Amino acid sequence: MHHTKPRAEVEDRGMSDTRTWKDPKRHLWPLCLLVPAGPFIACLLANSVSGLLWGFGGYLLLVVVPLLDLIRGPDRAGPPDDAVRTLSADRYYRWCTYIFVPLQYAGLFFGFWCLAFADMTRGERVGLSITVGMSAAIGINAAHELGHKREKLEQGLAKIALAQSVYGHFYVEHNVGHHVKVATPADPASARFGESLFAFYPRALYGGLVSGIELETARLHRQGHRFWNWRNTILQSWSVSVAIVVVIVAAFGWAMLPYFALQAVIGMLVLEAVNYIEHYGLLRIPTAEGRLGKVRPEHSWNGDHLVSNVVLLNLQRHSDHHARAARRYQALRSCSEAPQLPAGYAMMVVLAFFPPLWRKVMDPRVLSHYNGDLSRVNVHPPKADKIEQRYGGASAEG
């Protein structure tokens, strides 16, 4: 009896601490809106500083964010268990994603107004197209967050966000395909050990499209419908893409079509570069019965770099996302059991464009994660013999 009261007091004090927990990044999350606002910011900077700044979106994501990540370093703080439900229910965080899509489209059409009517060189138009394309890419990321939710509004916004990059199939392929096959050779969105980004691109782009169409066709057939049906979620998003093209051509002329194609391709390529990073070399090994089992945090690379996480709505906490796909971005936590990235996604995307450097940085980390056992690694088949010769006798240190 003597110890009951103090222990109760400790428990009460712990519960009180949990109830009063506050998100230290609460007021940073609106910074994710900088990218969709990029065309407006680019116009302001280009007209007041230099025409080179029409490419603001590219500089922001590929230069500024990596530098800030490097300066700030990792941030592993996350909500305690008992705060997750309350944090997830806080609608303040949802408004960041709700506002994102209208701002994305305001920036898109403003960007094309500038491309059509502003006094710009061809190089400056390419720079602005990069800014618009970066908005398309981060729009796919916003769609990723929205598309995992059950509310019709969020699902609808996800399909609209994907339309700018003509990537409507992602809505199906990611949720129904990737989350089932992740970290297996059968998944087009899981990069294999020894596979360069440039080898990954065609496999991911084509494989993801085919997988999305097949999955949606199968779903519709189970319901007694054909692919060409208004219930088709891919066609719903693609129809918005067609409407965007029609509006742009009607308002700004046929000369804008190459720029629309350029920004859409940039959006696709940036998204798939991120996919390349998220599961590189990681493998789920089937059981004796051939089942893959539950996706665990160790099947995704984890990143805790603050600035990239704010801009990307905590996408770098991908290990927790795959383990708990419905969890909202603000409640995702760092997973210590997952393999850890050495830098934020922004820097890793840049690194991925230089395969020798990528391999030098990442291959030892994959091997260390599996204690040097290549049988546990998702190896790229065309490179299997070469990898076996190079690493077959290696053992991880530490």
C-alpha positions in Angstrom: 0.0 0.0 0.0 2.9 2.3 0.7 3.9 2.3 -3.0 0.5 2.6 -4.6 0.0 6.3 -4.3 3.4 7.4 -5.7 3.0 5.0 -8.7 -0.5 6.3 -9.4 0.9 9.8 -9.2 3.6 8.9 -11.7 1.0 7.4 -14.1 -1.3 10.4 -13.7 1.6 12.7 -14.4 2.6 10.7 -17.5 -1.0 10.9 -18.8 -1.1 14.6 -18.1 2.1 15.0 -20.1 0.6 13.1 -23.0 -2.6 15.1 -22.9 -0.7 18.4 -23.0 1.7 17.3 -25.7 1.9 19.8 -28.5 3.2 19.4 -32.0 6.4 21.5 -32.2 6.1 21.5 -36.0 2.4 22.6 -36.0 3.1 26.0 -37.6 5.6 24.7 -40.1 3.3 22.5 -42.0 1.8 25.3 -44.2 5.3 25.6 -45.7 4.3 22.6 -47.9 2.3 25.2 -49.8 5.4 26.9 -51.1 5.8 24.5 -54.0 2.2 24.8 -55.4 2.6 28.6 -55.0 5.8 28.4 -56.9 4.6 30.0 -60.2 3.5 33.1 -58.2 6.7 33.3 -56.3 8.8 32.7 -59.4 7.0 35.6 -61.2 7.7 37.9 -58.3 11.3 37.0 -58.1 11.9 37.0 -61.8 10.5 40.5 -62.2 12.2 41.9 -59.2 15.6 40.1 -59.2 16.4 38.0 -62.2 14.8 36.0 -65.0 16.8 33.0 -63.9 14.4 32.7 -61.0 11.5 31.6 -63.2 13.0 28.2 -62.2 12.3 28.9 -58.5 10.6 25.5 -58.0 13.7 23.6 -59.1 16.0 25.7 -57.0 13.8 25.3 -54.0 13.5 21.5 -54.1 16.9 20.6 -55.4 19.1 23.3 -53.8 17.5 25.1 -50.9 15.8 22.2 -49.2 18.9 19.9 -49.3 21.0 22.7 -47.8 18.5 23.5 -45.1 18.2 19.7 -44.3 22.0 19.7 -44.0 22.1 22.7 -41.7 19.1 21.6 -39.6 19.9 17.9 -39.4 17.5 15.1 -38.5 14.5 15.5 -36.3 13.3 12.2 -34.8 10.6 13.7 -32.5 7.1 12.4 -32.9 3.8 12.2 -31.0 3.5 9.7 -28.1 1.1 6.8 -28.5 -1.8 8.4 -26.7 -1.6 11.6 -28.6 -1.9 10.0 -32.1 -5.7 9.8 -32.2 -6.2 13.4 -31.1 -3.5 14.7 -33.4 -5.0 12.8 -36.3 -8.5 14.3 -35.6 -7.2 17.9 -35.6 -8.6 19.4 -38.8 -6.0 22.1 -38.9 -3.7 19.6 -40.5 -6.3 18.6 -43.1 -6.6 22.2 -44.3 -3.0 22.1 -45.4 -3.9 19.4 -47.9 -7.3 20.8 -48.7 -5.8 24.2 -49.7 -3.0 22.5 -51.6 -5.0 21.4 -54.5 -6.8 24.7 -55.3 -3.5 26.5 -54.9 -1.8 23.9 -57.2 -4.3 24.7 -59.9 -4.2 28.4 -59.4 -0.5 28.2 -59.9 -0.8 25.9 -62.9 -3.1 28.3 -64.8 -1.2 31.4 -63.7 2.0 29.7 -64.9 0.5 29.1 -68.3 -0.7 32.7 -68.5 2.9 33.8 -67.9 4.2 31.3 -70.5 1.7 32.7 -73.0 1.8 36.4 -72.4 4.9 37.4 -70.3 8.0 38.7 -71.9 10.3 35.7 -71.5 13.1 34.0 -73.3 12.8 30.4 -74.2 15.2 29.4 -71.4 13.0 31.3 -68.9 9.9 29.5 -70.2 11.7 26.2 -69.6 12.6 27.4 -66.1 8.9 28.3 -65.4 7.9 24.9 -66.8 10.3 23.3 -64.2 8.6 25.3 -61.5 5.2 24.2 -62.6 6.5 20.6 -63.0 7.7 20.6 -59.4 4.3 21.6 -58.3 2.9 18.7 -60.3 5.3 16.3 -58.6 4.5 17.5 -55.1 0.9 17.4 -56.1 1.3 13.6 -56.6 2.7 13.6 -53.1 -0.4 15.4 -51.8 -2.6 13.0 -53.7 -0.6 10.2 -52.0 -1.6 11.6 -48.6 -5.2 12.3 -49.6 -5.8 9.1 -51.5 -5.2 6.9 -48.5 -8.1 8.5 -46.6 -11.7 7.3 -46.6 -13.4 10.7 -46.8 -14.9 11.3 -50.3 -13.6 14.9 -50.4 -10.1 13.8 -49.9 -10.3 11.0 -52.4 -11.7 13.4 -54.9 -9.0 15.9 -54.3 -6.4 13.2 -54.8 -7.7 12.4 -58.3 -7.7 16.0 -59.2 -4.2 16.6 -57.9 -2.9 13.7 -60.0 -4.5 15.1 -63.2 -1.9 17.8 -63.7 0.8 15.2 -64.3 -1.7 12.8 -66.1 -0.9 10.3 -63.4 -4.4 9.2 -62.5 -3.4 5.5 -62.5 -1.3 6.2 -59.4 -4.4 6.4 -57.3 -5.1 2.7 -57.9 -1.6 1.3 -58.4 -0.2 2.8 -55.3 -3.0 1.9 -52.9 -4.0 -1.5 -54.3 -0.8 -2.6 -56.0 2.3 -1.1 -54.4 1.1 -1.4 -50.8 0.5 -5.2 -51.4 3.7 -6.0 -53.4 6.1 -3.5 -51.8 9.7 -4.6 -51.3 9.2 -7.6 -53.7 10.6 -8.3 -57.2 7.0 -8.1 -58.5 6.5 -4.5 -57.5 7.4 -2.0 -60.3 7.7 0.8 -57.6 10.3 -1.0 -55.5 13.9 -0.4 -56.8 16.2 -3.3 -56.8 19.8 -3.5 -55.5 22.1 -2.6 -58.3 19.4 -1.1 -60.5 20.2 2.5 -61.5 17.5 5.2 -61.5 17.6 5.2 -65.3 17.0 1.5 -65.5 14.2 1.9 -62.9 12.4 4.6 -64.8 11.0 2.6 -67.7 10.1 -0.3 -65.4 8.3 1.9 -62.9 6.5 4.1 -65.5 5.3 1.3 -67.7 4.8 -1.3 -65.0 2.9 1.1 -62.8 0.6 2.1 -65.6 -0.1 -1.5 -66.6 -0.6 -2.6 -63.0 -3.0 0.3 -62.3 -5.1 -0.5 -65.4 -5.2 -4.2 -64.6 -6.2 -3.7 -61.0 -8.9 -1.2 -61.8 -10.2 -3.4 -64.6 -10.4 -6.4 -62.2 -12.2 -4.3 -59.6 -14.8 -3.1 -62.2 -15.3 -6.7 -63.5 -16.0 -7.9 -60.0 -18.8 -5.3 -59.9 -20.1 -6.3 -63.3 -18.7 -3.3 -65.2 -16.3 -2.8 -68.0 -13.2 -0.7 -68.0 -14.8 2.1 -70.0 -17.2 3.1 -67.3 -17.8 6.3 -65.3 -17.1 4.4 -62.1 -13.4 3.9 -63.3 -11.3 6.0 -60.9 -8.4 6.2 -63.4 -10.6 7.5 -66.1 -12.1 10.0 -63.7 -8.7 11.5 -63.1 -7.7 11.3 -66.8 -10.8 13.1 -67.8 -9.7 16.0 -65.6 -6.3 15.9 -67.4 -8.1 16.2 -70.7 -10.2 19.1 -69.4 -7.0 20.9 -68.3 -5.5 20.5 -71.7 -8.7 21.8 -73.4 -8.8 24.9 -71.1 -5.1 25.6 -71.6 -5.3 25.3 -75.4 -8.5 27.4 -75.6 -7.2 30.1 -73.4 -3.5 30.2 -74.3 -3.1 28.5 -77.7 -1.6 25.3 -79.1 1.9 26.6 -78.5 1.4 25.7 -74.8 1.1 22.0 -75.4 4.9 21.3 -75.3 5.2 23.1 -72.0 2.2 21.2 -70.6 3.9 17.9 -71.7 7.2 19.1 -70.2 5.8 19.9 -66.8 3.8 16.6 -66.7 6.9 14.6 -67.5 8.9 16.4 -64.8 6.1 15.6 -62.3 6.2 11.9 -63.2 10.0 11.7 -63.2 10.4 13.4 -59.8 7.7 11.1 -58.3 9.4 8.0 -59.6 12.8 9.2 -58.4 11.3 9.4 -54.9 9.8 5.9 -55.4 13.3 4.7 -56.3 14.7 5.9 -53.0 11.9 4.6 -50.7 12.6 0.8 -51.0 15.9 0.5 -52.8 17.2 -3.1 -52.3 14.8 -4.0 -49.5 13.1 -7.4 -49.7 10.1 -9.1 -48.1 11.0 -12.8 -48.0 8.0 -15.2 -48.5 7.3 -17.8 -45.8 7.5 -21.6 -46.5 3.8 -21.4 -47.5 4.7 -18.7 -50.1 3.0 -15.8 -48.1 4.6 -12.5 -47.8 3.2 -11.6 -44.4 2.7 -8.1 -43.0 4.7 -5.1 -44.3 7.0 -4.0 -41.5 9.0 -0.8 -41.0 12.2 -2.5 -42.1 10.8 -2.8 -45.6 11.1 0.9 -46.2 13.9 3.5 -45.9 13.2 6.0 -43.1 14.1 9.7 -43.2 14.0 12.2 -40.4 15.3 15.4 -42.0 13.0 18.2 -40.9 12.7 20.5 -43.9 12.1 17.7 -46.5 9.5 16.2 -44.2 7.7 19.5 -43.8 7.7 20.1 -47.6 6.7 16.5 -48.3 4.1 16.0 -45.6 6.2 13.6 -43.7 6.6 11.3 -46.7 10.1 10.4 -45.5 8.6 8.6 -42.5 7.7 6.0 -45.1 8.4 3.0 -42.8 5.6 4.1 -40.5 3.4 4.9 -43.5 3.6 1.4 -44.9 3.1 -0.2 -41.5 0.0 2.1 -40.9 -1.1 3.3 -44.3 -4.2 5.2 -43.0 -2.3 7.2 -40.5 -2.3 10.9 -41.3 0.9 12.7 -42.1 1.2 14.7 -38.9 1.0 11.5 -36.8 3.7 9.5 -38.6 6.7 8.7 -36.5 10.3 7.7 -37.0 11.0 4.0 -36.9 14.3 3.1 -35.3 14.0 -0.5 -36.6 13.9 0.7 -40.2 17.0 1.4 -42.3 17.9 5.1 -42.2 18.7 7.4 -45.1 21.9 9.5 -44.8 20.1 12.6 -46.1 16.7 14.0 -46.9 14.8 12.9 -50.0 15.7 16.1 -51.9 19.4 15.4 -51.6 18.9 11.7 -52.3 17.0 12.5 -55.5 20.0 14.5 -56.7 22.3 11.6 -55.7 20.2 9.1 -57.6 20.9 10.9 -60.9 24.6 9.9 -60.4 24.5 6.1 -60.2 28.2 5.5 -59.2 27.8 7.9 -56.2 24.4 6.4 -55.4 25.9 2.9 -55.2 28.8 4.1 -53.2 26.5 5.7 -50.6 23.6 3.2 -50.6 24.8 -0.2 -51.4 26.9 -0.6 -48.2 23.8 0.5 -46.2 21.6 -2.1 -47.8 24.2 -4.8 -47.1 24.6 -3.6 -43.5 20.9 -3.8 -43.0 20.9 -7.5 -44.0 24.3 -8.3 -42.3 25.9 -8.9 -45.7 23.4 -11.7 -46.7 22.6 -11.2 -50.3 19.9 -13.8 -50.2 17.8 -11.3 -48.2 18.4 -8.5 -50.7 16.1 -7.5 -53.6 18.8 -7.9 -56.3 18.3 -6.6 -59.8 18.4 -9.8 -62.0 20.6 -8.3 -64.9 23.2 -7.4 -62.3 22.9 -10.5 -60.1 26.2 -12.2 -61.3 28.2 -9.0 -61.0 26.8 -8.3 -57.6 27.5 -11.8 -56.4 31.1 -11.5 -57.6 31.5 -8.2 -55.8 29.6 -8.7 -52.6 29.0 -12.5 -52.3 31.7 -13.0 -49.7 31.2 -9.7 -47.9 29.9 -9.4 -44.4 28.5 -6.2 -42.9 30.4 -4.5 -40.2 28.6 -3.0 -37.3 
